[in-house]
Each structure stands twice: as structure tokens, then as C-alpha cells.
Tab-separated table of C-alpha atoms (C1' of nucleotides) in Angstrom:
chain	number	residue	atom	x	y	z
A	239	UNK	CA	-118.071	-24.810	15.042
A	240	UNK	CA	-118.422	-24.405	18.786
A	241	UNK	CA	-118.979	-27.047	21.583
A	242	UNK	CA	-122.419	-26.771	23.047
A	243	UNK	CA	-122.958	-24.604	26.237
A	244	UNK	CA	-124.153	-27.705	27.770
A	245	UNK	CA	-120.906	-28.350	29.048
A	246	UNK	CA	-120.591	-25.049	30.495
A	247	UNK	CA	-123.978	-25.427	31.826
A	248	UNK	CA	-123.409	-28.940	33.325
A	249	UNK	CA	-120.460	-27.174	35.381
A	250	UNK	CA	-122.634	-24.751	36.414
A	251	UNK	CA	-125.213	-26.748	37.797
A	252	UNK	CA	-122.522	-29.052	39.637
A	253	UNK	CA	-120.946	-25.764	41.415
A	254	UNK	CA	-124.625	-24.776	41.871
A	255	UNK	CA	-125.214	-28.089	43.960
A	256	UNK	CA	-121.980	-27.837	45.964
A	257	UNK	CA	-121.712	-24.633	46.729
A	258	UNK	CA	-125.668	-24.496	48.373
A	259	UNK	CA	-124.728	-28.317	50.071
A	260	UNK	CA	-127.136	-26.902	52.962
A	261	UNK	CA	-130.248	-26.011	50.856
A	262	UNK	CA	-132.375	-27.906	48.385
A	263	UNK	CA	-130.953	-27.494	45.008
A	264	UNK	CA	-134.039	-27.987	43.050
A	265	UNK	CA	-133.930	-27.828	38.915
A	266	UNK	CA	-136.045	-24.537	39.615
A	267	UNK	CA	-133.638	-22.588	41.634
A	268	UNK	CA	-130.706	-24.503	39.154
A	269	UNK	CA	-132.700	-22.920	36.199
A	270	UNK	CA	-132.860	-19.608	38.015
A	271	UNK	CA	-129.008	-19.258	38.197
A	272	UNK	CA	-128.128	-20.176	34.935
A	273	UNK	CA	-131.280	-18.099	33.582
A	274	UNK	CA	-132.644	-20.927	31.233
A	275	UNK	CA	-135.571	-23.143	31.595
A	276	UNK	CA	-136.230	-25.943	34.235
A	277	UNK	CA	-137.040	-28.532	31.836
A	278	UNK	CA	-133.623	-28.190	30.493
A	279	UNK	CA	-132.049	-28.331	33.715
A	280	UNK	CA	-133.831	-31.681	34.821
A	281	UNK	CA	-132.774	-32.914	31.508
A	282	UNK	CA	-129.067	-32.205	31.982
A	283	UNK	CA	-129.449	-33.463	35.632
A	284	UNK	CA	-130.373	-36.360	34.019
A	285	UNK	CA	-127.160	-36.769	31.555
A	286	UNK	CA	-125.225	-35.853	35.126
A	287	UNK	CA	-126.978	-38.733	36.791
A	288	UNK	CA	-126.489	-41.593	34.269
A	289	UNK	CA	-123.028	-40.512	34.466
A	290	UNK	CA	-122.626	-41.019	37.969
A	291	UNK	CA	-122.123	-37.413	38.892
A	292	UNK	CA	-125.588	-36.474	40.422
A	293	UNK	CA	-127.965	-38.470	42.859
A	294	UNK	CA	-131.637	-36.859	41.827
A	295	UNK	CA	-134.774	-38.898	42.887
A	296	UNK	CA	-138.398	-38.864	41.047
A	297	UNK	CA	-140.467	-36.564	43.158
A	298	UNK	CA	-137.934	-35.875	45.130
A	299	UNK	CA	-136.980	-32.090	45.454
A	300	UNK	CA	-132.830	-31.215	45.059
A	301	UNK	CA	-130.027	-33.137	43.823
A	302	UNK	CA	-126.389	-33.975	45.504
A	303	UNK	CA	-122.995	-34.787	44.102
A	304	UNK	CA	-122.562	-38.578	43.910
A	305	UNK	CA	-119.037	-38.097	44.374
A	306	UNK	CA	-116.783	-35.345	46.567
A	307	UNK	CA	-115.561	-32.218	44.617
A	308	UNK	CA	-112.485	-33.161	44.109
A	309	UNK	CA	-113.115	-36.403	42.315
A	310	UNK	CA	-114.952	-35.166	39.643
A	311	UNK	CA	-112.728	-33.601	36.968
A	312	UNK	CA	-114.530	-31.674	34.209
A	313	UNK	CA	-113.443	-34.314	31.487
A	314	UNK	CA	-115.970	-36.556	33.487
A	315	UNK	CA	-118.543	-33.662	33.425
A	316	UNK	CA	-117.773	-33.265	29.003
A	317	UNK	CA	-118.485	-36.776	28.855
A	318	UNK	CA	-122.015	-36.662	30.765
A	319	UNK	CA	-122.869	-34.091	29.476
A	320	UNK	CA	-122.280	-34.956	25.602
A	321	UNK	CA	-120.866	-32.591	24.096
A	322	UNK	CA	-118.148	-34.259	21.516
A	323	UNK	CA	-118.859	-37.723	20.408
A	324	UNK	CA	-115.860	-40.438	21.226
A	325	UNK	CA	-113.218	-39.635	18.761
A	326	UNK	CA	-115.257	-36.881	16.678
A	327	UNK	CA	-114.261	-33.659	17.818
A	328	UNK	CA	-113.003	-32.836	13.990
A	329	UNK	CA	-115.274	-33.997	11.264
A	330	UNK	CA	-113.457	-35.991	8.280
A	331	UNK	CA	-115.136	-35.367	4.952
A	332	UNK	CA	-116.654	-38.572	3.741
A	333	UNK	CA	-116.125	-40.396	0.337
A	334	UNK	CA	-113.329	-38.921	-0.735
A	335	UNK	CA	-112.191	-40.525	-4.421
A	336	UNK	CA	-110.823	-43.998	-4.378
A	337	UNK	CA	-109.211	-43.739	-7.434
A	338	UNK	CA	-106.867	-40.591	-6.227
A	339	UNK	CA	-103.601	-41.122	-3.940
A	340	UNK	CA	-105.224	-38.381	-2.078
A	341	UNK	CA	-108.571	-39.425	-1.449
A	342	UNK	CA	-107.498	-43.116	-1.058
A	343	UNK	CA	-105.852	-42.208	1.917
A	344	UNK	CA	-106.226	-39.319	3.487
A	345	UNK	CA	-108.710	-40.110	6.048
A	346	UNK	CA	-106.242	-42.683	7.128
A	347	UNK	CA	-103.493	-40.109	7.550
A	348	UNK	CA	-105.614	-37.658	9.025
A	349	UNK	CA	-107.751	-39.393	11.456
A	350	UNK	CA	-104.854	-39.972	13.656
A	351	UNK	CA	-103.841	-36.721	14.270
A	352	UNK	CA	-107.410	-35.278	14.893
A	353	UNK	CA	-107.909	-38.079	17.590
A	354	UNK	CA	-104.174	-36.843	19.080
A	355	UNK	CA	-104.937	-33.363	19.252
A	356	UNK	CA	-108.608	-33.948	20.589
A	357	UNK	CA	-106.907	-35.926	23.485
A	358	UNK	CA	-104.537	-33.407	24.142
A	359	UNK	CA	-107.690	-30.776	25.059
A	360	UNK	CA	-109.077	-33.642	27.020
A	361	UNK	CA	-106.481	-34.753	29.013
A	362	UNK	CA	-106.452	-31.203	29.972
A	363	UNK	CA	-109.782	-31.514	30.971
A	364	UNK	CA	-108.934	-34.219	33.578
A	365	UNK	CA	-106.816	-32.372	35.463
A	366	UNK	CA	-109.014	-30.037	36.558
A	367	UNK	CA	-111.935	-31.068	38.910
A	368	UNK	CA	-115.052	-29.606	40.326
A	369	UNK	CA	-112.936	-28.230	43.244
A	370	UNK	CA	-111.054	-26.122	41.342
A	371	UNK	CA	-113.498	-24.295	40.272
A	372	UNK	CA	-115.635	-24.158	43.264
A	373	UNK	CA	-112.787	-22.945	45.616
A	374	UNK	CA	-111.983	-20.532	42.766
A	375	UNK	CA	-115.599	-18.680	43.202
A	376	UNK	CA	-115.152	-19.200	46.901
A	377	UNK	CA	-112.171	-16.711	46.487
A	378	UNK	CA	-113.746	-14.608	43.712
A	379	UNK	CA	-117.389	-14.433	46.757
A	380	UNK	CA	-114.576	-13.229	49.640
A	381	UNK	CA	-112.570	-10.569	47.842
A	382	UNK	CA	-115.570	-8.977	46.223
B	187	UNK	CA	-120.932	-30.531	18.533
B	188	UNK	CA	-118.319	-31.218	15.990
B	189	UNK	CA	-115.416	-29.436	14.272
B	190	UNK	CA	-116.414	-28.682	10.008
B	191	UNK	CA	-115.078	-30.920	7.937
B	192	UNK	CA	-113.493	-27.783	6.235
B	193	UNK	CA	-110.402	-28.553	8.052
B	194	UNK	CA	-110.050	-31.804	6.833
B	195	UNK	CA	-110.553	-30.631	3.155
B	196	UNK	CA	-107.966	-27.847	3.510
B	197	UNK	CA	-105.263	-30.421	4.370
B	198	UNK	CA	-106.834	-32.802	1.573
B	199	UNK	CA	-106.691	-29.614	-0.793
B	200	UNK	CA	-103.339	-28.793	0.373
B	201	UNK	CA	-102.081	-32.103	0.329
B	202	UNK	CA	-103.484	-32.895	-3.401
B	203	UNK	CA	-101.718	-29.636	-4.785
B	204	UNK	CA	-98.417	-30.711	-3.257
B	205	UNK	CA	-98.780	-34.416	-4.529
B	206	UNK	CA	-99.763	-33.294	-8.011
B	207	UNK	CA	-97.273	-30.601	-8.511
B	208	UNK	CA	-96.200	-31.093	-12.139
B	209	UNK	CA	-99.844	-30.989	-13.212
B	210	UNK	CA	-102.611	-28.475	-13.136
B	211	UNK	CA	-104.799	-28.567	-10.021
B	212	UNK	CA	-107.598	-27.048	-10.930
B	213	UNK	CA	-111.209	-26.574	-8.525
B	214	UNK	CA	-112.461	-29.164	-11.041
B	215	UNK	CA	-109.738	-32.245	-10.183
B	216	UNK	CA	-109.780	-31.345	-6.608
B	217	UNK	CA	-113.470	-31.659	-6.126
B	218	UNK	CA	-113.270	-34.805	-7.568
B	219	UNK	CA	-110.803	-35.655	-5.257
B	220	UNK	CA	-112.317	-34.046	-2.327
B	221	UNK	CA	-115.603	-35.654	-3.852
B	222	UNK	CA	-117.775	-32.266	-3.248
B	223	UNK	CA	-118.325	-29.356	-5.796
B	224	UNK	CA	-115.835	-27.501	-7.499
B	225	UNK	CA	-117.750	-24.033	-6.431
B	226	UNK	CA	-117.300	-25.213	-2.341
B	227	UNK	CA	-113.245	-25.971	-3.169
B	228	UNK	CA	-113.266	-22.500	-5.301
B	229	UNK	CA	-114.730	-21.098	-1.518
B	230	UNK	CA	-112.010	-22.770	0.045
B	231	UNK	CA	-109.157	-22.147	-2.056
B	232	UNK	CA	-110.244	-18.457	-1.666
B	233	UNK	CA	-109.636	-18.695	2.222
B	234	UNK	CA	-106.542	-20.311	1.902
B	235	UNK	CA	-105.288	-18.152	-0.286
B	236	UNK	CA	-106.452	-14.900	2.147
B	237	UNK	CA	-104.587	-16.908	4.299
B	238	UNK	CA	-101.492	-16.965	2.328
B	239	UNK	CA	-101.525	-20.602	2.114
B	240	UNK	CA	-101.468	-20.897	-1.870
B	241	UNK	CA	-101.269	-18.578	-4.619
B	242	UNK	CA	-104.309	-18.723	-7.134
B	243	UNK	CA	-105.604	-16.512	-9.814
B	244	UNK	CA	-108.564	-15.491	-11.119
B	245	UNK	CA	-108.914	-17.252	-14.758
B	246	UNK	CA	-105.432	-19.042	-14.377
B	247	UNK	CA	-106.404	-22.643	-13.763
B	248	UNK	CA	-104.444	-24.395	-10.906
B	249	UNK	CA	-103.058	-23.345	-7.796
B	250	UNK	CA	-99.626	-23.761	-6.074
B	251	UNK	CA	-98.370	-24.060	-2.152
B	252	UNK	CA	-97.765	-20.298	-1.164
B	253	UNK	CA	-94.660	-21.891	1.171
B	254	UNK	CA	-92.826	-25.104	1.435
B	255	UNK	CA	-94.791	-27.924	3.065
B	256	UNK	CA	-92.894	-27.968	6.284
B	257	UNK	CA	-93.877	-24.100	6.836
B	258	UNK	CA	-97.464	-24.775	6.710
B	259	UNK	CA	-98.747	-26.169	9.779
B	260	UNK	CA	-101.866	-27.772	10.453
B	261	UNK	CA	-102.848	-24.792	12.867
B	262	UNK	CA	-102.651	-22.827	9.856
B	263	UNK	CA	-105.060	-25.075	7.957
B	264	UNK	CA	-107.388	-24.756	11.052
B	265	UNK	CA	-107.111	-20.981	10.996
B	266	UNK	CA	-107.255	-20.229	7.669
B	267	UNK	CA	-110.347	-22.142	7.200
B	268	UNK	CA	-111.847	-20.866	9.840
B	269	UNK	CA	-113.826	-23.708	11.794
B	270	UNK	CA	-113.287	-22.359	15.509
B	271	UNK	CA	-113.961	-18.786	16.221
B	272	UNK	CA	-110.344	-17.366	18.089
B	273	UNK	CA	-111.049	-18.382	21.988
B	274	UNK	CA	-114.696	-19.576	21.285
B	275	UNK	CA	-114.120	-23.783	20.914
B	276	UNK	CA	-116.250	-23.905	24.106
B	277	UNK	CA	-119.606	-21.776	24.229
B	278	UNK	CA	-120.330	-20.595	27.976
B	279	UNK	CA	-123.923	-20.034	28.387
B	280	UNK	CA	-124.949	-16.238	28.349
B	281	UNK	CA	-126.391	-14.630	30.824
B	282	UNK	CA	-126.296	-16.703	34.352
B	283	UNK	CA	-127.891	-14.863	36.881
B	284	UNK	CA	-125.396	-11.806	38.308
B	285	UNK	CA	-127.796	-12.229	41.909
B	286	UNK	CA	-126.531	-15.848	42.154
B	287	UNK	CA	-123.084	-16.415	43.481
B	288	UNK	CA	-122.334	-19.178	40.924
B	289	UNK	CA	-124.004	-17.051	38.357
B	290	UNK	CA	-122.061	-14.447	38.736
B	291	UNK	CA	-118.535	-15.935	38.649
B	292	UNK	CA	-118.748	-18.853	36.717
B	293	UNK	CA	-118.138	-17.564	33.407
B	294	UNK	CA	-114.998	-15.950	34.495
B	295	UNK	CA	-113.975	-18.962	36.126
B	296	UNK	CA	-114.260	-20.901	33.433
B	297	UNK	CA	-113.315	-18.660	30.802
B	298	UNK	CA	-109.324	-19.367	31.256
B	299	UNK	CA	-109.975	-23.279	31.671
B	300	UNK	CA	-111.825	-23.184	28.315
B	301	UNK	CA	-109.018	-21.017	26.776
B	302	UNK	CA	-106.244	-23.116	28.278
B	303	UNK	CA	-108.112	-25.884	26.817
B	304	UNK	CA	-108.288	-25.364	23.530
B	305	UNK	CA	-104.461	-23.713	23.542
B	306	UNK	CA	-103.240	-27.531	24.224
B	307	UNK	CA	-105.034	-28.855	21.111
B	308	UNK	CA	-104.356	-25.991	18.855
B	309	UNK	CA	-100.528	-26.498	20.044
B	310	UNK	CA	-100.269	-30.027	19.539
B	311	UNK	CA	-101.807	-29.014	15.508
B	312	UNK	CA	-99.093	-26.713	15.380
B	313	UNK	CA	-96.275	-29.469	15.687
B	314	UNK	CA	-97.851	-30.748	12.633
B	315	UNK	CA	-96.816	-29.829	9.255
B	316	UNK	CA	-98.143	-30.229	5.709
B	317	UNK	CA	-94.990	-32.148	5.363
B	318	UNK	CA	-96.051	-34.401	8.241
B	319	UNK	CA	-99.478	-35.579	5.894
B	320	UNK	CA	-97.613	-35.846	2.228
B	321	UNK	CA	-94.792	-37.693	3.466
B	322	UNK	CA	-97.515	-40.140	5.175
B	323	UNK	CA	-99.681	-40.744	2.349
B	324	UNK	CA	-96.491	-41.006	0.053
B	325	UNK	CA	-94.786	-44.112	2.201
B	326	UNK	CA	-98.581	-44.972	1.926
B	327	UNK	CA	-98.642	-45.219	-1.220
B	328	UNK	CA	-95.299	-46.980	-1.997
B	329	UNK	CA	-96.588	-49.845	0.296
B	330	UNK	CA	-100.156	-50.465	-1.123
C	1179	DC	C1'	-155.644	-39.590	51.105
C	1180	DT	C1'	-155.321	-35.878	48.446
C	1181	DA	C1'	-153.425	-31.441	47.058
C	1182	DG	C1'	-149.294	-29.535	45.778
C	1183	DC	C1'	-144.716	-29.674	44.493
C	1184	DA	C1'	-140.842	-32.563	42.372
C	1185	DT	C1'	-138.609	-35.042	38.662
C	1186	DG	C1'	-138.601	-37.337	34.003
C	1187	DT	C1'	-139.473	-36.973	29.297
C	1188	DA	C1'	-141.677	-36.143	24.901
C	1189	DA	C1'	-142.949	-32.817	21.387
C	1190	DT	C1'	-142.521	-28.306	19.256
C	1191	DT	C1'	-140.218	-24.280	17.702
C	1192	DA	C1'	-136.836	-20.550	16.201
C	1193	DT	C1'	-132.254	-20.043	15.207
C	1194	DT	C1'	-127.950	-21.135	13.300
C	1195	DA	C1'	-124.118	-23.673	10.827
C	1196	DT	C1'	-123.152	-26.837	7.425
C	1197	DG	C1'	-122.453	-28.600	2.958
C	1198	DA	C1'	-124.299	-29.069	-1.778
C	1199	DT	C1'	-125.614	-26.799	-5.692
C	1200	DG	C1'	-126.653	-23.649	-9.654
C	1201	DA	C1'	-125.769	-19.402	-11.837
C	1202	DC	C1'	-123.032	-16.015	-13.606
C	1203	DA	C1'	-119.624	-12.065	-13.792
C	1204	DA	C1'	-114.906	-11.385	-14.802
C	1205	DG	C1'	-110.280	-12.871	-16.126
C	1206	DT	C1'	-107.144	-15.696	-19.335
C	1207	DT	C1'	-105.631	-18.393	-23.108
C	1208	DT	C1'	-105.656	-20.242	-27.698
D	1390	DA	C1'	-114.410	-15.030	-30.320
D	1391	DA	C1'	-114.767	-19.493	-27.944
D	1392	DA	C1'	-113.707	-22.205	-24.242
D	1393	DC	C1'	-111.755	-22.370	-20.334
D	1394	DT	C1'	-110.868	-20.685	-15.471
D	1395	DT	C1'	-111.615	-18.370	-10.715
D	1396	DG	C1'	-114.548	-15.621	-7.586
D	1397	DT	C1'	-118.835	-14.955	-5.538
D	1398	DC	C1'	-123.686	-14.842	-4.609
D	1399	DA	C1'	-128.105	-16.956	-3.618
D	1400	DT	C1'	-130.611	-20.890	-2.485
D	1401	DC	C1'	-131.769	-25.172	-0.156
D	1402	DA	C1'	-131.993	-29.448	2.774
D	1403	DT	C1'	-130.266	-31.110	6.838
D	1404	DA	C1'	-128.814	-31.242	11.578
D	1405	DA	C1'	-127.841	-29.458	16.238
D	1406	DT	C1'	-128.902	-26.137	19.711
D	1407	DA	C1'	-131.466	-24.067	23.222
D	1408	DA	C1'	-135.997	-22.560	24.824
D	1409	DT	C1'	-140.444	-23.824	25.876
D	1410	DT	C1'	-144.932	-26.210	26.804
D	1411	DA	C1'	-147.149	-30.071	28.425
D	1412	DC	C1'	-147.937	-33.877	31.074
D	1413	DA	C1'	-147.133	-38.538	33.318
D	1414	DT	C1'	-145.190	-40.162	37.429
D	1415	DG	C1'	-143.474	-39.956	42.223
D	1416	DC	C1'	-143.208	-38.100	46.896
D	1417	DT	C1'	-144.761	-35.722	51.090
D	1418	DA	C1'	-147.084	-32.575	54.210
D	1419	DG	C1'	-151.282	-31.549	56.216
DNA sequence: CTAGCATGTAATTATTATGATGACAAGTTT
DNA sequence: AAACTTGTCATCATAATAATTACATGCTAG
């Protein structure tokens, strides 16, 4: 139906980090700006740290970007965050009927195209980075 | 998490009235295609048919394409079966905290991105035409 | 060295979408 | 009238989401 708000979220909490570099970005403050609960947010930071994105430490309060703004696009940030699972962002019905023309092969047919347009949305994705959107809310702060 | 398999079975629907259009293609052969129940492809046919997709009537068995296979693209399919709400293929987290900076640009920040998104997948399904999946599964067909 | 915060993670829960299914009213044909 | 069909409703098991509680483990300041 509708990709999970994780990835959203996992933006969020990236921005979050950058854009409070000076202060201790702690998965309680994190939580606070999102408006969910901490336990989520150390579990996301989590997903963000396996994937490179994140340094976070045990005991430790606050996280950092493993990586500058602009080298982390949001394609990397959908991955960590798993949202859409390699090659699955449409669902194929299963079992179709052997013995039709049809259902003999249209997985086959179909499959193909799903993975095409899916990498069309994420190649989209990877052009936009973390930078983008942080200098965009940098603008958004001055003006208002 | 994952696009319904709905939009596969519209195109396998679809697909098995065009490739079996001397006979009668009743809810009853297409489920057996499909390999579901006949009441979920009666469910179906009744969107595509809201849809203008196909023509069916009530106590007339069979259906028949509403337009030619090259008019019916697979953005159609996708629409008329109704597996992404319009704009909504990424959720964005409710509610982020309007004291917060981040919180209280971030959805409108990434609001367009999503959009923008999801505009370069449903594009690329446009290119794609009924056509596109009968012609596929006929040269299929021919070979195997 | 210990009290007090952190992170990491497991378990639980309410909510929601999916897909399968059964039942039956209403329409059509023979 | 009998035997089909479509159209539609209600139900149900399953799975994912997002929120939450709880607690083990790790660090650090006093």
C-alpha cells in the first residue's frame, strides 16, 4: 500500500543530527522532534548505523553522521532503513496456473517491468542527498 | 512495505481476456488462472470496469477489453486497482514537533521529493502498454 | 566506585491492509 | 423454472506498522 514512515523518519533523524552538529543529539531529544518514542529512535539509529550512516556508541549519549551531508543520498538512507525489500517494491501473485499460457508466464513477463519501474523511483532517490534537504530547511529557518 | 499483488492480477486478468478472446472469460476460468477465488477476480473485474478498463455485465458471463491493448497502460492497471493512494507511495510520519526546527519543516521538505519520486516510477508504467505484456507472453509462448 | 544517564534489544499491543473464502441477492439464458 | 452468471457483503487468518514497556549493558561524573 504505502512505504513505511520509517524512511521518512530515518531522514528526519539524519537532518536532526546535522543540523544540531554542536549539541548532543541523543535518541531522547531525536524522539522529541519527530514526536514518537525513544525506543524506536535507538532502533532506527541502529538500522542507520549498520548501514554506515550513523556513528552511535553503547552508553554513549548522541550520535554523528559517519559520512558528510553531501555523501549520503536518501537511496542510501531507503536502504538502511528497510523499507522495500531488494527487487519487491510490487508484489507478484504466487502460483499462478501452469497449465494456462497466462499463468505459465506471466510472472516472467511481469517481473521485469516491476523491477524497471522500481529502479526508476530509486535512482531518483540517489540523486538527492542529505544536503539537499538540510540546506533546504536552512532556507525554509531564515525566511520564516 | 510492498505494493498488492492486485496490480499484478489486473495485468494477469487483463492479459488472460485479451489472450482468450474467442472464448468466454468468465470469474470462474480466470481464478483458475489467477489461482485465487472467483469472488476476489469478480472484486477486481468490478474496479476495472469503474475504471473503464473492460466491459462486464451483471449475469452475462465473460468480459471483454473496454479499449485496444495498446490504449491501456500499465499506469492504468495501477490506478484502477487502486494499490497506491494518489501522492501517498511514501508515508511521512505525522506530527513532528512544530517547536523543533527539523520538525517543523521536514515534511514540507520532503513532501515534493516523495512526490517527484513516485512521478518517475508511475511514468516509466505509463510507457507500458497491455500490448507490451500479450505480445511478450505470445513470442513466449511460440518459443516454449 | 557507584549513581545516573545512555544505548541496544526483546516482548507486547492496537491498528490496519491483505488476500481467501462463503453466502446470497439479482440478472440472464435456455 | 433451473442453472448459470455477476455484484457485493461479511468474516477470518495473516502480516506489517508504530507505539510502548522493560531491562541488560555500557559509560561517566562526582
Amino acid at each position: 500500500m504505502s512505504i513505511s514512515s520509517r524512511f521518512a523518519v530515518g531522514i528526519h533523524i539524519l537532518t536532526f543530527i546535522e543540523l544540531n552538529k554542536g549539541k548532543v543529539s541523543s535518541s531522547d531529544y531525536i524522539a522529541k522532534s519527530v514526536n514518537t518514542n525513544p525506543a524506536l529512535i535507538r532502533k532506527m539509529m541502529g538500522m542507520l548505523k549498520r548501514a554506515g550512516l550513523i556513528e552511535v556508541h553503547p552508553g554513549i549519549a548522541g550520535a554523528k553522521l559517519a559520512k558528510k551531508p553531501s555523501e549520503i543520498t536518501l537511496l542510501d538512507v531507503y536502504k538502511a532503513v528497510n523499507v522495500v525489500r531488494e527487487n519487491q517494491l510490487f508484489r507478484i501473485h504466487e502460483h499462478p496456473n501452469p497449465n494456462c499460457p497466462v499463468g505459465r508466464n506471466i510472472q516472467h513477463s511481469i517481473e521485469p517491468i516491476f523491477a524497471a519501474a522500481q529502479l526508476e523511483m530509486e535512482n531518483f532517490l540517489k540523486k538527492i542527498t542529505l544536503e539537499n534537504i538540510v540546506e533546504d530547511i536552512a532556507k525554509k529557518e531564515e525566511i520564516g
